[in-house]
Amino acid sequence: MSAHFPSSVLFCCDHNATRSPMAEGMMKKFYGHRAYVQSVGVKNDLEIDGFAVTVCAELGVELQRHRVRSFDEMAQWGDDLSGFDLIVALSPASQRHALELTRHFHLEVEYWPILDPTGLGETREAKLSAYRQARDQIAGRILARFGPPQG
């Protein structure tokens, strides 16, 4: 576990529809307002994934109202990447994009290789199993990196 707890964290993935919203929601649930937390995607061409909503609800994490957004939209809305202490990329494409956008900032970018559950499984239960696996990978990485949840 890192000794430094960041004051702001940005999670990113490909579409901001599955992995990064799950990470954002869990980080907020585990640590409350200890850090400012947002999520973003390389693209925003999808809506929040219903399976992600379902498996996060099992942990008491609400994603139903999540609004998908891209790096470009984030910049248009005035959120500056340099305002974040840490960017956590959950996909190779988002890692490349984050590194490209932050090459002029002194900003930490971490890559966590998290399973992309979209398209996995033939049945509803098999799909849910893949999404739970991704959710649990993210939760494990968050707890290992930031420590026990606030009580």
PDB file of C-alpha atoms in Angstrom:
ATOM      1  CA  MET A   1       0.000   0.000   0.000  1.00  0.00           C
ATOM      2  CA  SER A   2       1.241   3.467  -0.846  1.00  0.00           C
ATOM      3  CA  ALA A   3       1.876   5.737   2.119  1.00  0.00           C
ATOM      4  CA  HIS A   4       0.465   8.716   0.217  1.00  0.00           C
ATOM      5  CA  PHE A   5      -3.307   8.937  -0.106  1.00  0.00           C
ATOM      6  CA  PRO A   6      -4.069  11.223  -3.070  1.00  0.00           C
ATOM      7  CA  SER A   7      -6.477  14.113  -2.686  1.00  0.00           C
ATOM      8  CA  SER A   8      -7.865  13.503  -6.197  1.00  0.00           C
ATOM      9  CA  VAL A   9      -8.059  10.421  -8.414  1.00  0.00           C
ATOM     10  CA  LEU A  10      -9.199  10.020 -12.009  1.00  0.00           C
ATOM     11  CA  PHE A  11     -10.057   6.508 -13.224  1.00  0.00           C
ATOM     12  CA  CYS A  12     -10.107   5.977 -16.972  1.00  0.00           C
ATOM     13  CA  CYS A  13     -10.951   3.203 -19.418  1.00  0.00           C
ATOM     14  CA  ASP A  14     -12.078   2.897 -23.025  1.00  0.00           C
ATOM     15  CA  HIS A  15     -15.720   4.086 -22.887  1.00  0.00           C
ATOM     16  CA  ASN A  16     -16.389   5.168 -19.257  1.00  0.00           C
ATOM     17  CA  ALA A  17     -19.290   2.718 -19.274  1.00  0.00           C
ATOM     18  CA  THR A  18     -18.021  -0.283 -17.283  1.00  0.00           C
ATOM     19  CA  ARG A  19     -14.636  -0.421 -15.530  1.00  0.00           C
ATOM     20  CA  SER A  20     -13.926   3.234 -14.714  1.00  0.00           C
ATOM     21  CA  PRO A  21     -17.437   3.978 -13.346  1.00  0.00           C
ATOM     22  CA  MET A  22     -17.170   0.828 -11.212  1.00  0.00           C
ATOM     23  CA  ALA A  23     -13.817   2.050  -9.859  1.00  0.00           C
ATOM     24  CA  GLU A  24     -15.152   5.570  -9.256  1.00  0.00           C
ATOM     25  CA  GLY A  25     -18.207   4.243  -7.422  1.00  0.00           C
ATOM     26  CA  MET A  26     -16.226   1.834  -5.242  1.00  0.00           C
ATOM     27  CA  MET A  27     -13.592   4.457  -4.388  1.00  0.00           C
ATOM     28  CA  LYS A  28     -16.336   6.852  -3.262  1.00  0.00           C
ATOM     29  CA  LYS A  29     -18.072   4.095  -1.283  1.00  0.00           C
ATOM     30  CA  PHE A  30     -14.860   2.947   0.427  1.00  0.00           C
ATOM     31  CA  TYR A  31     -13.341   6.356   1.253  1.00  0.00           C
ATOM     32  CA  GLY A  32     -16.175   8.874   1.144  1.00  0.00           C
ATOM     33  CA  HIS A  33     -14.969  12.437   0.613  1.00  0.00           C
ATOM     34  CA  ARG A  34     -11.369  11.685   1.546  1.00  0.00           C
ATOM     35  CA  ALA A  35     -10.480  12.185  -2.128  1.00  0.00           C
ATOM     36  CA  TYR A  36     -12.128  13.872  -5.097  1.00  0.00           C
ATOM     37  CA  VAL A  37     -12.863  11.021  -7.532  1.00  0.00           C
ATOM     38  CA  GLN A  38     -13.986  11.096 -11.152  1.00  0.00           C
ATOM     39  CA  SER A  39     -13.920   8.751 -14.130  1.00  0.00           C
ATOM     40  CA  VAL A  40     -13.560   9.251 -17.846  1.00  0.00           C
ATOM     41  CA  GLY A  41     -13.194   7.301 -21.082  1.00  0.00           C
ATOM     42  CA  VAL A  42     -11.168   7.648 -24.243  1.00  0.00           C
ATOM     43  CA  LYS A  43     -14.585   7.730 -25.988  1.00  0.00           C
ATOM     44  CA  ASN A  44     -18.110   8.286 -24.713  1.00  0.00           C
ATOM     45  CA  ASP A  45     -20.033   6.354 -27.336  1.00  0.00           C
ATOM     46  CA  LEU A  46     -21.864   4.066 -24.884  1.00  0.00           C
ATOM     47  CA  GLU A  47     -24.246   4.412 -21.944  1.00  0.00           C
ATOM     48  CA  ILE A  48     -23.500   3.051 -18.464  1.00  0.00           C
ATOM     49  CA  ASP A  49     -23.425  -0.751 -18.713  1.00  0.00           C
ATOM     50  CA  GLY A  50     -26.399  -2.436 -17.067  1.00  0.00           C
ATOM     51  CA  PHE A  51     -24.343  -5.406 -15.888  1.00  0.00           C
ATOM     52  CA  ALA A  52     -21.870  -3.015 -14.208  1.00  0.00           C
ATOM     53  CA  VAL A  53     -24.817  -1.315 -12.483  1.00  0.00           C
ATOM     54  CA  THR A  54     -26.117  -4.708 -11.291  1.00  0.00           C
ATOM     55  CA  VAL A  55     -22.861  -6.110  -9.888  1.00  0.00           C
ATOM     56  CA  CYS A  56     -21.956  -2.838  -8.161  1.00  0.00           C
ATOM     57  CA  ALA A  57     -25.414  -2.667  -6.565  1.00  0.00           C
ATOM     58  CA  GLU A  58     -24.542  -6.009  -4.930  1.00  0.00           C
ATOM     59  CA  LEU A  59     -21.881  -4.065  -2.966  1.00  0.00           C
ATOM     60  CA  GLY A  60     -24.140  -1.090  -2.271  1.00  0.00           C
ATOM     61  CA  VAL A  61     -22.480   1.015  -4.980  1.00  0.00           C
ATOM     62  CA  GLU A  62     -25.002   2.995  -7.048  1.00  0.00           C
ATOM     63  CA  LEU A  63     -24.087   3.572 -10.707  1.00  0.00           C
ATOM     64  CA  GLN A  64     -27.558   4.071 -12.177  1.00  0.00           C
ATOM     65  CA  ARG A  65     -27.160   7.846 -12.541  1.00  0.00           C
ATOM     66  CA  HIS A  66     -23.587   7.763 -13.883  1.00  0.00           C
ATOM     67  CA  ARG A  67     -23.131  10.002 -16.906  1.00  0.00           C
ATOM     68  CA  VAL A  68     -20.567   8.710 -19.376  1.00  0.00           C
ATOM     69  CA  ARG A  69     -17.932  11.244 -20.437  1.00  0.00           C
ATOM     70  CA  SER A  70     -14.735  11.365 -22.460  1.00  0.00           C
ATOM     71  CA  PHE A  71     -11.379  13.061 -21.879  1.00  0.00           C
ATOM     72  CA  ASP A  72     -12.428  15.665 -24.495  1.00  0.00           C
ATOM     73  CA  GLU A  73     -15.696  16.444 -22.679  1.00  0.00           C
ATOM     74  CA  MET A  74     -13.864  16.658 -19.398  1.00  0.00           C
ATOM     75  CA  ALA A  75     -11.579  19.333 -20.874  1.00  0.00           C
ATOM     76  CA  GLN A  76     -14.574  21.190 -22.378  1.00  0.00           C
ATOM     77  CA  TRP A  77     -16.229  21.268 -18.943  1.00  0.00           C
ATOM     78  CA  GLY A  78     -13.121  22.786 -17.410  1.00  0.00           C
ATOM     79  CA  ASP A  79     -11.780  19.758 -15.543  1.00  0.00           C
ATOM     80  CA  ASP A  80      -8.027  20.010 -15.967  1.00  0.00           C
ATOM     81  CA  LEU A  81      -6.007  16.791 -15.772  1.00  0.00           C
ATOM     82  CA  SER A  82      -3.296  18.673 -13.911  1.00  0.00           C
ATOM     83  CA  GLY A  83      -5.762  19.048 -11.045  1.00  0.00           C
ATOM     84  CA  PHE A  84      -5.584  15.320 -10.297  1.00  0.00           C
ATOM     85  CA  ASP A  85      -2.900  13.771  -8.098  1.00  0.00           C
ATOM     86  CA  LEU A  86      -3.294  10.341  -9.657  1.00  0.00           C
ATOM     87  CA  ILE A  87      -4.709   8.899 -12.860  1.00  0.00           C
ATOM     88  CA  VAL A  88      -5.475   5.182 -12.838  1.00  0.00           C
ATOM     89  CA  ALA A  89      -5.837   3.641 -16.298  1.00  0.00           C
ATOM     90  CA  LEU A  90      -7.857   0.434 -16.436  1.00  0.00           C
ATOM     91  CA  SER A  91      -7.250  -0.364 -20.116  1.00  0.00           C
ATOM     92  CA  PRO A  92      -4.228  -0.161 -22.440  1.00  0.00           C
ATOM     93  CA  ALA A  93      -5.902   2.465 -24.678  1.00  0.00           C
ATOM     94  CA  SER A  94      -6.728   4.708 -21.726  1.00  0.00           C
ATOM     95  CA  GLN A  95      -3.198   4.348 -20.383  1.00  0.00           C
ATOM     96  CA  ARG A  96      -1.742   5.497 -23.717  1.00  0.00           C
ATOM     97  CA  HIS A  97      -4.214   8.389 -23.864  1.00  0.00           C
ATOM     98  CA  ALA A  98      -3.525   9.470 -20.265  1.00  0.00           C
ATOM     99  CA  LEU A  99       0.241   9.343 -20.790  1.00  0.00           C
ATOM    100  CA  GLU A 100      -0.082  11.385 -23.972  1.00  0.00           C
ATOM    101  CA  LEU A 101      -2.262  14.020 -22.282  1.00  0.00           C
ATOM    102  CA  THR A 102      -0.067  14.260 -19.185  1.00  0.00           C
ATOM    103  CA  ARG A 103       3.381  14.329 -20.758  1.00  0.00           C
ATOM    104  CA  HIS A 104       3.684  18.032 -19.876  1.00  0.00           C
ATOM    105  CA  PHE A 105       2.507  17.617 -16.270  1.00  0.00           C
ATOM    106  CA  HIS A 106       4.227  16.090 -13.283  1.00  0.00           C
ATOM    107  CA  LEU A 107       1.405  13.626 -12.746  1.00  0.00           C
ATOM    108  CA  GLU A 108       1.350  10.011 -11.645  1.00  0.00           C
ATOM    109  CA  VAL A 109      -0.323   7.582 -14.055  1.00  0.00           C
ATOM    110  CA  GLU A 110      -0.780   3.991 -12.900  1.00  0.00           C
ATOM    111  CA  TYR A 111      -1.947   1.124 -15.072  1.00  0.00           C
ATOM    112  CA  TRP A 112      -4.100  -1.572 -13.527  1.00  0.00           C
ATOM    113  CA  PRO A 113      -4.769  -4.405 -16.013  1.00  0.00           C
ATOM    114  CA  ILE A 114      -8.449  -5.095 -15.334  1.00  0.00           C
ATOM    115  CA  LEU A 115     -10.489  -7.666 -17.247  1.00  0.00           C
ATOM    116  CA  ASP A 116     -12.865  -6.150 -19.804  1.00  0.00           C
ATOM    117  CA  PRO A 117     -16.048  -8.145 -19.127  1.00  0.00           C
ATOM    118  CA  THR A 118     -18.021  -6.776 -22.070  1.00  0.00           C
ATOM    119  CA  GLY A 119     -18.798  -9.483 -24.576  1.00  0.00           C
ATOM    120  CA  LEU A 120     -17.887 -12.328 -22.202  1.00  0.00           C
ATOM    121  CA  GLY A 121     -20.351 -15.087 -21.324  1.00  0.00           C
ATOM    122  CA  GLU A 122     -23.264 -16.548 -23.243  1.00  0.00           C
ATOM    123  CA  THR A 123     -25.925 -16.571 -20.519  1.00  0.00           C
ATOM    124  CA  ARG A 124     -26.987 -13.814 -18.141  1.00  0.00           C
ATOM    125  CA  GLU A 125     -25.366 -15.658 -15.229  1.00  0.00           C
ATOM    126  CA  ALA A 126     -22.111 -16.147 -17.167  1.00  0.00           C
ATOM    127  CA  LYS A 127     -22.076 -12.444 -18.071  1.00  0.00           C
ATOM    128  CA  LEU A 128     -22.719 -11.461 -14.446  1.00  0.00           C
ATOM    129  CA  SER A 129     -19.881 -13.751 -13.384  1.00  0.00           C
ATOM    130  CA  ALA A 130     -17.454 -11.960 -15.744  1.00  0.00           C
ATOM    131  CA  TYR A 131     -18.596  -8.550 -14.477  1.00  0.00           C
ATOM    132  CA  ARG A 132     -18.229  -9.687 -10.857  1.00  0.00           C
ATOM    133  CA  GLN A 133     -14.699 -10.838 -11.670  1.00  0.00           C
ATOM    134  CA  ALA A 134     -13.823  -7.388 -13.084  1.00  0.00           C
ATOM    135  CA  ARG A 135     -15.517  -5.660 -10.120  1.00  0.00           C
ATOM    136  CA  ASP A 136     -13.598  -7.797  -7.649  1.00  0.00           C
ATOM    137  CA  GLN A 137     -10.295  -7.138  -9.458  1.00  0.00           C
ATOM    138  CA  ILE A 138     -10.940  -3.397  -9.211  1.00  0.00           C
ATOM    139  CA  ALA A 139     -11.953  -3.618  -5.532  1.00  0.00           C
ATOM    140  CA  GLY A 140      -8.830  -5.649  -4.758  1.00  0.00           C
ATOM    141  CA  ARG A 141      -6.568  -3.122  -6.481  1.00  0.00           C
ATOM    142  CA  ILE A 142      -8.265  -0.176  -4.747  1.00  0.00           C
ATOM    143  CA  LEU A 143      -7.909  -1.774  -1.295  1.00  0.00           C
ATOM    144  CA  ALA A 144      -4.292  -2.807  -1.958  1.00  0.00           C
ATOM    145  CA  ARG A 145      -3.385   0.695  -3.171  1.00  0.00           C
ATOM    146  CA  PHE A 146      -5.359   2.874  -0.736  1.00  0.00           C
ATOM    147  CA  GLY A 147      -5.847   0.704   2.369  1.00  0.00           C
ATOM    148  CA  PRO A 148      -8.898  -0.351   4.358  1.00  0.00           C
ATOM    149  CA  PRO A 149     -12.168   1.493   3.755  1.00  0.00           C
ATOM    150  CA  GLN A 150     -13.149   4.272   6.098  1.00  0.00           C
ATOM    151  CA  GLY A 151     -15.509   3.071   8.786  1.00  0.00           C
TER     152      GLY A 151
END
